[in-house]
Short mmCIF file of C-alpha atoms and ligand atoms in Angstrom, two decimals:
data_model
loop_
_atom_site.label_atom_id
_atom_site.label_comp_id
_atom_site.label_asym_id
_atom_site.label_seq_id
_atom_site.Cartn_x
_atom_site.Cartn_y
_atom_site.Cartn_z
CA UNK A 1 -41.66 38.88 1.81
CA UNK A 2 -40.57 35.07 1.83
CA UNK A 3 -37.24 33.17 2.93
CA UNK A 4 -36.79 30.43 0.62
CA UNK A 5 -34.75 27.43 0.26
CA UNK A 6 -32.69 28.81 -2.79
CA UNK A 7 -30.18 26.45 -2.92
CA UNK A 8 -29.05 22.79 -1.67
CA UNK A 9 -25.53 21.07 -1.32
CA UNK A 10 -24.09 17.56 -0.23
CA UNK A 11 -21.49 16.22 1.51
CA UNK A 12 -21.13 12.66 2.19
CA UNK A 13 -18.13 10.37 2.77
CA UNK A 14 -16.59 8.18 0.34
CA UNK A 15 -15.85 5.12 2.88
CA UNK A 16 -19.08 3.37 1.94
CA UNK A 17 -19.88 0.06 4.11
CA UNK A 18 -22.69 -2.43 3.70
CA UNK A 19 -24.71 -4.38 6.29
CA UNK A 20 -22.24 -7.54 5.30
CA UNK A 21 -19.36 -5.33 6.15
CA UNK A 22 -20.74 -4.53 9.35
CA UNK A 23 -21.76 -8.09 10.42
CA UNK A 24 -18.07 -9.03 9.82
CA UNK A 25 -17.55 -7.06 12.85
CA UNK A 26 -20.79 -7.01 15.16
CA UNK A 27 -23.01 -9.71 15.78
CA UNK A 28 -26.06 -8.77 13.36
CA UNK A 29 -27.12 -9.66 9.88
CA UNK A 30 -28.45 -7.45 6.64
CA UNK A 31 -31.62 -10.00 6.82
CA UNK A 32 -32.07 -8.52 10.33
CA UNK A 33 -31.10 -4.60 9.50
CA UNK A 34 -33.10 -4.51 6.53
CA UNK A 35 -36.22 -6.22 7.77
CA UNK A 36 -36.29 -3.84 11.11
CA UNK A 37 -35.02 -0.21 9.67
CA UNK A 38 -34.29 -0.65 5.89
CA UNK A 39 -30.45 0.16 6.22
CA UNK A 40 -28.53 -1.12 3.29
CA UNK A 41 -25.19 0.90 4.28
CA UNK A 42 -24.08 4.03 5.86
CA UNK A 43 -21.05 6.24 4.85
CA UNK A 44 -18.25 6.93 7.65
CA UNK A 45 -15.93 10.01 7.83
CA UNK A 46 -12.34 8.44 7.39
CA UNK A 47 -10.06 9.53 10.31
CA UNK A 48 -8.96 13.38 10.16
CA UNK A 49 -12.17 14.51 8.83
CA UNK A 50 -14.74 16.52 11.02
CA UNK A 51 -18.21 17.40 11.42
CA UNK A 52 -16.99 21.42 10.08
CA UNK A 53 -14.85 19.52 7.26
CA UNK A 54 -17.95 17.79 6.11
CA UNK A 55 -20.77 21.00 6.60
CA UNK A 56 -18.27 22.95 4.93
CA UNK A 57 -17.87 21.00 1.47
CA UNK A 58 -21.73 20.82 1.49
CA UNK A 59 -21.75 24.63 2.49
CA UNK A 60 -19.43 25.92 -0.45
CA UNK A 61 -21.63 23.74 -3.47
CA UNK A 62 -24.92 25.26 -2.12
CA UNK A 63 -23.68 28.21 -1.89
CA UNK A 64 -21.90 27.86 -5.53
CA UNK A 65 -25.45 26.76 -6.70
CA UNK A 66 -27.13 29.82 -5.30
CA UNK A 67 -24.64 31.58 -7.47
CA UNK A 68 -23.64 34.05 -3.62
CA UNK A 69 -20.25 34.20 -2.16
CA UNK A 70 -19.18 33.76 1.67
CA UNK A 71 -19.27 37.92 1.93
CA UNK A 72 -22.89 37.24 1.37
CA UNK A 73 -24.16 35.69 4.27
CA UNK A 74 -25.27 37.18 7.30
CA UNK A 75 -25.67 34.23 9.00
CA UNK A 76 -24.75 30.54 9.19
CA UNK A 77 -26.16 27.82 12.01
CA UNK A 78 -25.24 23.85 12.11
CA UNK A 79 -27.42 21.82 13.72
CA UNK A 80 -25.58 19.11 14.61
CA UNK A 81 -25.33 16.63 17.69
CA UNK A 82 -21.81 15.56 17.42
CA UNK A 83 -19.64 19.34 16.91
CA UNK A 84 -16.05 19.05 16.37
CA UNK A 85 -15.59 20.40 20.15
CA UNK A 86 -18.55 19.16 22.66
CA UNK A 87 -19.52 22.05 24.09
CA UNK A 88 -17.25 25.37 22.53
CA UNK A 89 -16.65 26.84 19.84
CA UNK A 90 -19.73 26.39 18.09
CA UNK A 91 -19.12 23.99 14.80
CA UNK A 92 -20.58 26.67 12.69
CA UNK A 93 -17.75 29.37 13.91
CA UNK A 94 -15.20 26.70 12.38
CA UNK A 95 -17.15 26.46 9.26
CA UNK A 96 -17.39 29.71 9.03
CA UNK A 97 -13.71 29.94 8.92
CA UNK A 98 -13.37 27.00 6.72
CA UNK A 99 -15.43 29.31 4.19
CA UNK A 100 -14.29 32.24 4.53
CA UNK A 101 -17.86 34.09 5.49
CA UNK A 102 -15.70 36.15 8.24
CA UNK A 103 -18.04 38.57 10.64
CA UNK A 104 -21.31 37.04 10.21
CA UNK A 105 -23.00 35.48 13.09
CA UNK A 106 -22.43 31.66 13.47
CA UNK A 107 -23.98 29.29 15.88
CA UNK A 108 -24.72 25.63 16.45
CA UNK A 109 -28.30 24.02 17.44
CA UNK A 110 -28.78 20.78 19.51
CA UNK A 111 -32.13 19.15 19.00
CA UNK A 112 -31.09 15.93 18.09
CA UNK A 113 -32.33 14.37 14.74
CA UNK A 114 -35.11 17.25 14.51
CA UNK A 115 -31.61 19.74 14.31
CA UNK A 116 -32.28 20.69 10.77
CA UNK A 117 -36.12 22.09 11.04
CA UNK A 118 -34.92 23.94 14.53
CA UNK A 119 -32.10 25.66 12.86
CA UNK A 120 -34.60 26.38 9.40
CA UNK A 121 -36.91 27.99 11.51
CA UNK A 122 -34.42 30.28 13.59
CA UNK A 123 -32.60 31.41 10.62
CA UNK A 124 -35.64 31.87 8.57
CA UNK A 125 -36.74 34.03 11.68
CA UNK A 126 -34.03 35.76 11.77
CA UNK A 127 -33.65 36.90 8.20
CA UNK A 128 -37.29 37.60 8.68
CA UNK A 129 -36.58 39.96 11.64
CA UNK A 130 -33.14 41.92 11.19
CA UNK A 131 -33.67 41.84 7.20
CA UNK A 132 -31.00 39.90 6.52
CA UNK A 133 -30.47 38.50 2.91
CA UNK A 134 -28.56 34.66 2.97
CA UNK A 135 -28.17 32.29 5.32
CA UNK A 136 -26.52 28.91 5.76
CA UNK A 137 -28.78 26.15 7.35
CA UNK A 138 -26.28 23.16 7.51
CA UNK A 139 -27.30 19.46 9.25
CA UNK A 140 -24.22 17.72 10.14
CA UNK A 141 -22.76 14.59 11.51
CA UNK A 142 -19.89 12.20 12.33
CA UNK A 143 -21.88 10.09 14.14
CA UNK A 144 -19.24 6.86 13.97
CA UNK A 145 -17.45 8.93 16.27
CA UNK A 146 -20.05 8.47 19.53
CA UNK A 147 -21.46 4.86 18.09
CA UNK A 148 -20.91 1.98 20.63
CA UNK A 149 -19.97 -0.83 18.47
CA UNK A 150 -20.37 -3.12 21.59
CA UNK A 151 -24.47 -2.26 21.26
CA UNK A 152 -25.90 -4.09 18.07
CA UNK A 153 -28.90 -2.54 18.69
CA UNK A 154 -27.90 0.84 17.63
CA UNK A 155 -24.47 0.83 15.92
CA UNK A 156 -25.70 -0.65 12.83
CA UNK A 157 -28.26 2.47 12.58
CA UNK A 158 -26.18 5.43 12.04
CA UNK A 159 -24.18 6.92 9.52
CA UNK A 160 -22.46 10.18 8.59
CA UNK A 161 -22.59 13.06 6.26
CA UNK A 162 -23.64 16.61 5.74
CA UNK A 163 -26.38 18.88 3.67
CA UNK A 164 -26.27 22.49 3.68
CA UNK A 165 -29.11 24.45 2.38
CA UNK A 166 -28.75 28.61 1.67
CA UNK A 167 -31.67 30.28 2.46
CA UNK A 168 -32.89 33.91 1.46
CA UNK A 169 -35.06 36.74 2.06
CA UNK A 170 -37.02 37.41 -1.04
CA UNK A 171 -39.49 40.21 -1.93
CA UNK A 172 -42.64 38.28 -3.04
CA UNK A 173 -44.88 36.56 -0.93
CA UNK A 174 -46.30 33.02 -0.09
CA UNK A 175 -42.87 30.86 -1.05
CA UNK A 176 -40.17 29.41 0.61
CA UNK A 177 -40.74 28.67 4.68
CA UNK A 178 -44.59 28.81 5.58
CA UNK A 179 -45.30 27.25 8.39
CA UNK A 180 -43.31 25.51 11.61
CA UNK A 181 -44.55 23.17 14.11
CA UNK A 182 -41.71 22.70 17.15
CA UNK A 183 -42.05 20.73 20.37
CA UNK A 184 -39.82 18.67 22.82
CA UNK A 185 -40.55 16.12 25.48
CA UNK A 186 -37.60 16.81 27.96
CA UNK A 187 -39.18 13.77 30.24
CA UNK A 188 -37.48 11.37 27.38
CA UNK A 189 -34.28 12.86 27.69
CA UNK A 190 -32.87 9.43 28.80
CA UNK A 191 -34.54 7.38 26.06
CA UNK A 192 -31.97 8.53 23.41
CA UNK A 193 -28.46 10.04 25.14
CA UNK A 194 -25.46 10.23 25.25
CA UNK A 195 -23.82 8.01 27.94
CA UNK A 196 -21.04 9.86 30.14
CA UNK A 197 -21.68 13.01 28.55
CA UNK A 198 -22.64 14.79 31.66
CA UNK A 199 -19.81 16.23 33.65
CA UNK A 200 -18.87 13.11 35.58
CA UNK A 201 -15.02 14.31 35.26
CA UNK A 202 -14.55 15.36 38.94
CA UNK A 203 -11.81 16.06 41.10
CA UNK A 204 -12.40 12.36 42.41
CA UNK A 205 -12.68 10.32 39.04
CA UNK A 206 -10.15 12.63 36.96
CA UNK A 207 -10.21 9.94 33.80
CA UNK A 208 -12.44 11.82 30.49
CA UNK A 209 -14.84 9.42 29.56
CA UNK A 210 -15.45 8.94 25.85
CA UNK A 211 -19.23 9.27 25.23
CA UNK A 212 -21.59 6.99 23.30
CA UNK A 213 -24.53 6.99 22.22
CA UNK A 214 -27.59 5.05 24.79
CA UNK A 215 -31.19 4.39 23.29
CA UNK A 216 -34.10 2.86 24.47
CA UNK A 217 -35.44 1.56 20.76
CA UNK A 218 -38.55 0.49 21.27
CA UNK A 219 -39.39 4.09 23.42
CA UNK A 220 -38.29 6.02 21.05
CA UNK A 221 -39.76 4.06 17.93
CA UNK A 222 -43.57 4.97 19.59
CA UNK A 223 -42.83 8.02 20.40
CA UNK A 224 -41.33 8.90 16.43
CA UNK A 225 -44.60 7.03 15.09
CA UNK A 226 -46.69 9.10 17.56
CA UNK A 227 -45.18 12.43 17.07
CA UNK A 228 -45.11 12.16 13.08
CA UNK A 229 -48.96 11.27 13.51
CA UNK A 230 -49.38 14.41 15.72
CA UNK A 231 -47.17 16.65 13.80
CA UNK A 232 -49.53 15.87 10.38
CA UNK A 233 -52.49 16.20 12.47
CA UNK A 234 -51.73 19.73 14.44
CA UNK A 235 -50.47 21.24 10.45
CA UNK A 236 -54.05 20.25 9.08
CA UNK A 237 -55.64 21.98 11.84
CA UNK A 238 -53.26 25.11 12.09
CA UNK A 239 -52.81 25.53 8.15
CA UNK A 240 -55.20 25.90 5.27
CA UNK A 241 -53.61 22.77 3.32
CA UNK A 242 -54.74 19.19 2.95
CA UNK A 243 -52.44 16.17 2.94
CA UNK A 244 -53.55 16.03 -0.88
CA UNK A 245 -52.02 19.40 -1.67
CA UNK A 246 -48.05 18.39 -0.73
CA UNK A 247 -46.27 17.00 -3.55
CA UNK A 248 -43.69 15.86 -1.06
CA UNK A 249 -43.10 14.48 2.54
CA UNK A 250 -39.65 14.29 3.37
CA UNK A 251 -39.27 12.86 6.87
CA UNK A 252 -36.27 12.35 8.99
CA UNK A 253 -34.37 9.21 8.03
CA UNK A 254 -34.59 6.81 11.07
CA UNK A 255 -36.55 3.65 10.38
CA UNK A 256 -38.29 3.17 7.16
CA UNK A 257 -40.70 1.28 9.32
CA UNK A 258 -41.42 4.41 11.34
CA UNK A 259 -42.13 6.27 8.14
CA UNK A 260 -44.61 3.43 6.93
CA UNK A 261 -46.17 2.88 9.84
CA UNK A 262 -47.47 7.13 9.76
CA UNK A 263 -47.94 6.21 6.15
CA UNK A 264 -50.68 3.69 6.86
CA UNK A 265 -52.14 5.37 9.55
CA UNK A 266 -52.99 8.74 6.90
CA UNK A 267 -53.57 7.05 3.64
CA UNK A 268 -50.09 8.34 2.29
CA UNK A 269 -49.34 6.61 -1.00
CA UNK A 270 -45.57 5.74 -0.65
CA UNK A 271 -44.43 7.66 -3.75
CA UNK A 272 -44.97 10.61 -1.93
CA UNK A 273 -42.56 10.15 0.76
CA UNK A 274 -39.10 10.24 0.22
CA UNK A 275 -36.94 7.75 1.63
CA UNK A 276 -33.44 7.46 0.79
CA UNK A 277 -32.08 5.60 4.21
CA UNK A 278 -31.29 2.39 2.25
CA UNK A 279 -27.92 4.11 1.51
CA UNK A 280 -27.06 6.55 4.02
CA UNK A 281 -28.71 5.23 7.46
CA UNK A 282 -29.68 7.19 10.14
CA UNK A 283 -27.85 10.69 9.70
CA UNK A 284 -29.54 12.76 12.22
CA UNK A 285 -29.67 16.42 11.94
CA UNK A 286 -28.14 15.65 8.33
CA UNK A 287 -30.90 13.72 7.24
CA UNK A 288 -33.82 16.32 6.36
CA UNK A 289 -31.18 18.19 4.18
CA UNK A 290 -29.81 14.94 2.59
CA UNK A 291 -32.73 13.87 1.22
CA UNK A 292 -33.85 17.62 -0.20
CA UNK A 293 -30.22 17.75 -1.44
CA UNK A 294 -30.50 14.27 -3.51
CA UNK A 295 -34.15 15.12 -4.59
CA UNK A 296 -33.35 18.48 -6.00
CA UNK A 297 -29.94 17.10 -7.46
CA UNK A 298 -32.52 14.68 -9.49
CA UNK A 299 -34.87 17.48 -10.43
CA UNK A 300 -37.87 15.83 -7.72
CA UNK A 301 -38.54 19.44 -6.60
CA UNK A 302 -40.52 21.80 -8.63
CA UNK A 303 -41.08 25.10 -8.89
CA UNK A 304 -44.66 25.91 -6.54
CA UNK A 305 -44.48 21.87 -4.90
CA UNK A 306 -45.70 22.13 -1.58
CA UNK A 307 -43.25 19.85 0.78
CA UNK A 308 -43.62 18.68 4.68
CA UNK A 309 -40.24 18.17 6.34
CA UNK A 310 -40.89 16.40 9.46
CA UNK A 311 -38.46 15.17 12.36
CA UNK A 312 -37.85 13.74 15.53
CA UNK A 313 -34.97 13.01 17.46
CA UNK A 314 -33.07 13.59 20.75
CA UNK A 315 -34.64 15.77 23.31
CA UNK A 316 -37.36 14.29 22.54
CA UNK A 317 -37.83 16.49 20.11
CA UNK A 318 -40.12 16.71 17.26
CA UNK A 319 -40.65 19.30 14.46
CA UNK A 320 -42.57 19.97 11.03
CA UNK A 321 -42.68 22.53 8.42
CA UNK A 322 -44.40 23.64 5.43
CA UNK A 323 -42.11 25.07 2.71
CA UNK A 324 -43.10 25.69 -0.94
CA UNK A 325 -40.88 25.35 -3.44
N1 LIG B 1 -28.82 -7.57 14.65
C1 LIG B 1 -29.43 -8.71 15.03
N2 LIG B 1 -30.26 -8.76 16.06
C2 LIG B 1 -30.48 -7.62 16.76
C3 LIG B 1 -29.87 -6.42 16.42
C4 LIG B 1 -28.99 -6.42 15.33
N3 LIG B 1 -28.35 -5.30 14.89
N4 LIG B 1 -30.27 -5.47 17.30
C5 LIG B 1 -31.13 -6.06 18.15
N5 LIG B 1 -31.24 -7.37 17.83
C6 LIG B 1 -32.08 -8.39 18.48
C7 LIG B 1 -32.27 -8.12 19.95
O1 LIG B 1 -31.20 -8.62 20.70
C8 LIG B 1 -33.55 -8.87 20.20
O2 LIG B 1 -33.24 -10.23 20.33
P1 LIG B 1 -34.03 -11.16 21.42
O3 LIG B 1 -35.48 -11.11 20.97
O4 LIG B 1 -33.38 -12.48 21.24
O5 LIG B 1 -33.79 -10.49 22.74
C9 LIG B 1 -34.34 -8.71 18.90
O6 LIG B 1 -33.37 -8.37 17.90
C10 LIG B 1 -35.40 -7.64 18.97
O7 LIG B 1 -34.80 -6.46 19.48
P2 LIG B 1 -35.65 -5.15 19.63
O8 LIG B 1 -34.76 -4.07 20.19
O9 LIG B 1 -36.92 -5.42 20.36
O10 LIG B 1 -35.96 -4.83 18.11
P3 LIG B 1 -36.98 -3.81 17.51
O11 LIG B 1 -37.93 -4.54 16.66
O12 LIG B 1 -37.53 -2.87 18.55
O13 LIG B 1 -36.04 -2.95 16.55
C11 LIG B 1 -34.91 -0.83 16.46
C12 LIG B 1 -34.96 -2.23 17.10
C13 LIG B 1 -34.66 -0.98 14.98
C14 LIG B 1 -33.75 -0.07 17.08
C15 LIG B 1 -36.26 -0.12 16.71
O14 LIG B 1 -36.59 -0.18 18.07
C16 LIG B 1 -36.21 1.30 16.28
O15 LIG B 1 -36.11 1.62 15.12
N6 LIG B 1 -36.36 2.24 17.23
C17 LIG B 1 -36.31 3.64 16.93
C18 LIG B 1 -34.92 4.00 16.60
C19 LIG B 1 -34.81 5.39 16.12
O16 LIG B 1 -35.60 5.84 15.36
N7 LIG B 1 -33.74 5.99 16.59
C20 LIG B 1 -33.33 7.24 16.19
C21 LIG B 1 -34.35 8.32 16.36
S1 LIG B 1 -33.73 9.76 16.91
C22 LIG B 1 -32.34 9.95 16.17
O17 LIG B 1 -32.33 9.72 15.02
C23 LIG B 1 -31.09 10.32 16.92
#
């Protein structure tokens, strides 16, 4: 028995805007973006459109590609760090609706940018264990909503848009979801937050506060090169495969810099590694899925290719996992 990634959708927004529009409004430059994360644009959700609107476009084309219906799923889970709602209903209970996949279970994940590869390995686990057939894995964000355009230092990073993957329980062995590496660092909880999002609405200060996001860069840019390192060193030593044997590495899409910098450090020619953040930004739980949606919408992903998803993100958390294709 195997749960496999059987089929991938896309959702991203039409409102496309460059570095140059950007530095019309902030105080930065596309020398300056470029040179220190590779961002050539990001896509923002025009007003009216949600995080569910979003995971549910992406939702019904994978699940149109995997050739099931919504009567087919027994479960669907969003990672996602900016739900329609902060805190209830789950996101994935308003997709659900939004597809019509009424009475299966539905629930949202918060890890941050490593979202997508908790939520892969809990529904994998769970088709695995209650011998379920189809599941929706969905990354999703509208992450203009919590950006603080008064912070240069971040709000030129992010970007929004959602990937959905459908992912089934399958009779033969040794495809699909192989191996998972998870982790967190709660002791960096403060490096990468969300300002005012704790309940500071009292019966003093009665005013809601509107949340943004709060990151310590430079914290969390050693901690993503150290965990990547980590994360491809603790797979070599708990798997039988070699960094030779994957056809693809398809990290999380924060920094190209990042990405080269555990590049350099393992030998990894660059053609192996799939970047795509020169268009979309920083996506965070939406990332992972982004790229494996564009890759597979250009035929990059073969039958029997051995691929590495890794992540990090909010939390900290950090994440890897071994699926072949
Ligand atoms: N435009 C122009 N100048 C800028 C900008 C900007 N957008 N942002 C910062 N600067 C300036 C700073 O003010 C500073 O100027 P100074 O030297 O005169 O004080 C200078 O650039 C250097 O700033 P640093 O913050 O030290 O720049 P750094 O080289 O560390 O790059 C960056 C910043 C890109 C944010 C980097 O730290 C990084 O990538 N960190 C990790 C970010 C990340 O991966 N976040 C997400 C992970 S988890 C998740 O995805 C939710």
């Amino acid at each position: 028995m195997s749960v496999v990634i059987r089929a991938l959708g896309a959702s991203i927004p039409p409102q496309r805007i460059t570095n140059e529009d950007l530095a019309a409004r902030v105080d930065t430059t596309d020398d300056w973006i470029r040179s220190h994360t590779g961002i050539g644009a990001r896509h923002f959700a025009p007003d009216g459109i949600l995080t569910s609107d979003m995971a549910a476009e992406a939702a019904k084309t994978a699940m149109a590609k995997a050739k099931i219906g919504p009567h087919d799923l027994d479960l669907i889970v969003v990672a996602t760090a900016t739900p329609d709602y902060f805190g209830f209903p789950a996101t994935a209970c308003i997709v659900q609706d939004k597809i019509g996949a009424y009475g299966c279970a539905a629930y949202d994940i918060v890890a941050g940018c490593t979202g997508f590869i908790y939520a892969l390995h809990a529904a994998s686990s769970m088709l695995e264990t209650s011998h379920g057939r189809h599941a929706l894995v969905i990354g999703a964000e509208a992450l203009s909503r919590i950006v603080d355009w008064n912070d240069r230092g971040t709000c030129v990073l992010f970007g929004d848009g959602a990937a959905a993957a459908v992912i089934s329980r399958i009779d033969e062995a040794g495809r699909g979801c192989l191996s998972f590496l998870l982790g967190a660092d709660g002791g960096g909880a403060r490096d990468l937050y969300l300002v005012q999002a704790e309940r500071d609405r009292t019966f003093e200060r009665a005013q809601p506060v509107v949340p943004v996001i709060s990151m310590n860069g430079r914290k969390v840019y050693d901690f993503a090169v150290k965990s990547i390192t980590v994360m491809i060193e603790r797979l070599m030593h708990k798997t039988v495969y070699r960094l030779e044997d994957f056809a693809w590495i398809v990290p999380h899409q924060a920094n190209a810099r990042i990405v080269q910098a555990a590049a350099k450090r393992f030998n990894i020619p660059q053609d192996k590694i799939y970047l795509n953040i020169e268009e979309y930004a920083n996506t965070s739980a939406a990332s992972i899925p982004l790229a494996l949606a564009e890759m597979d919408q250009k035929g990059l992903l073969k039958p029997g290719d051995l691929v590495m998803l890794v992540g990090f993100g909010a939390g900290l958390t950090y994440g890897a996992a071994v699926v072949r294709w």
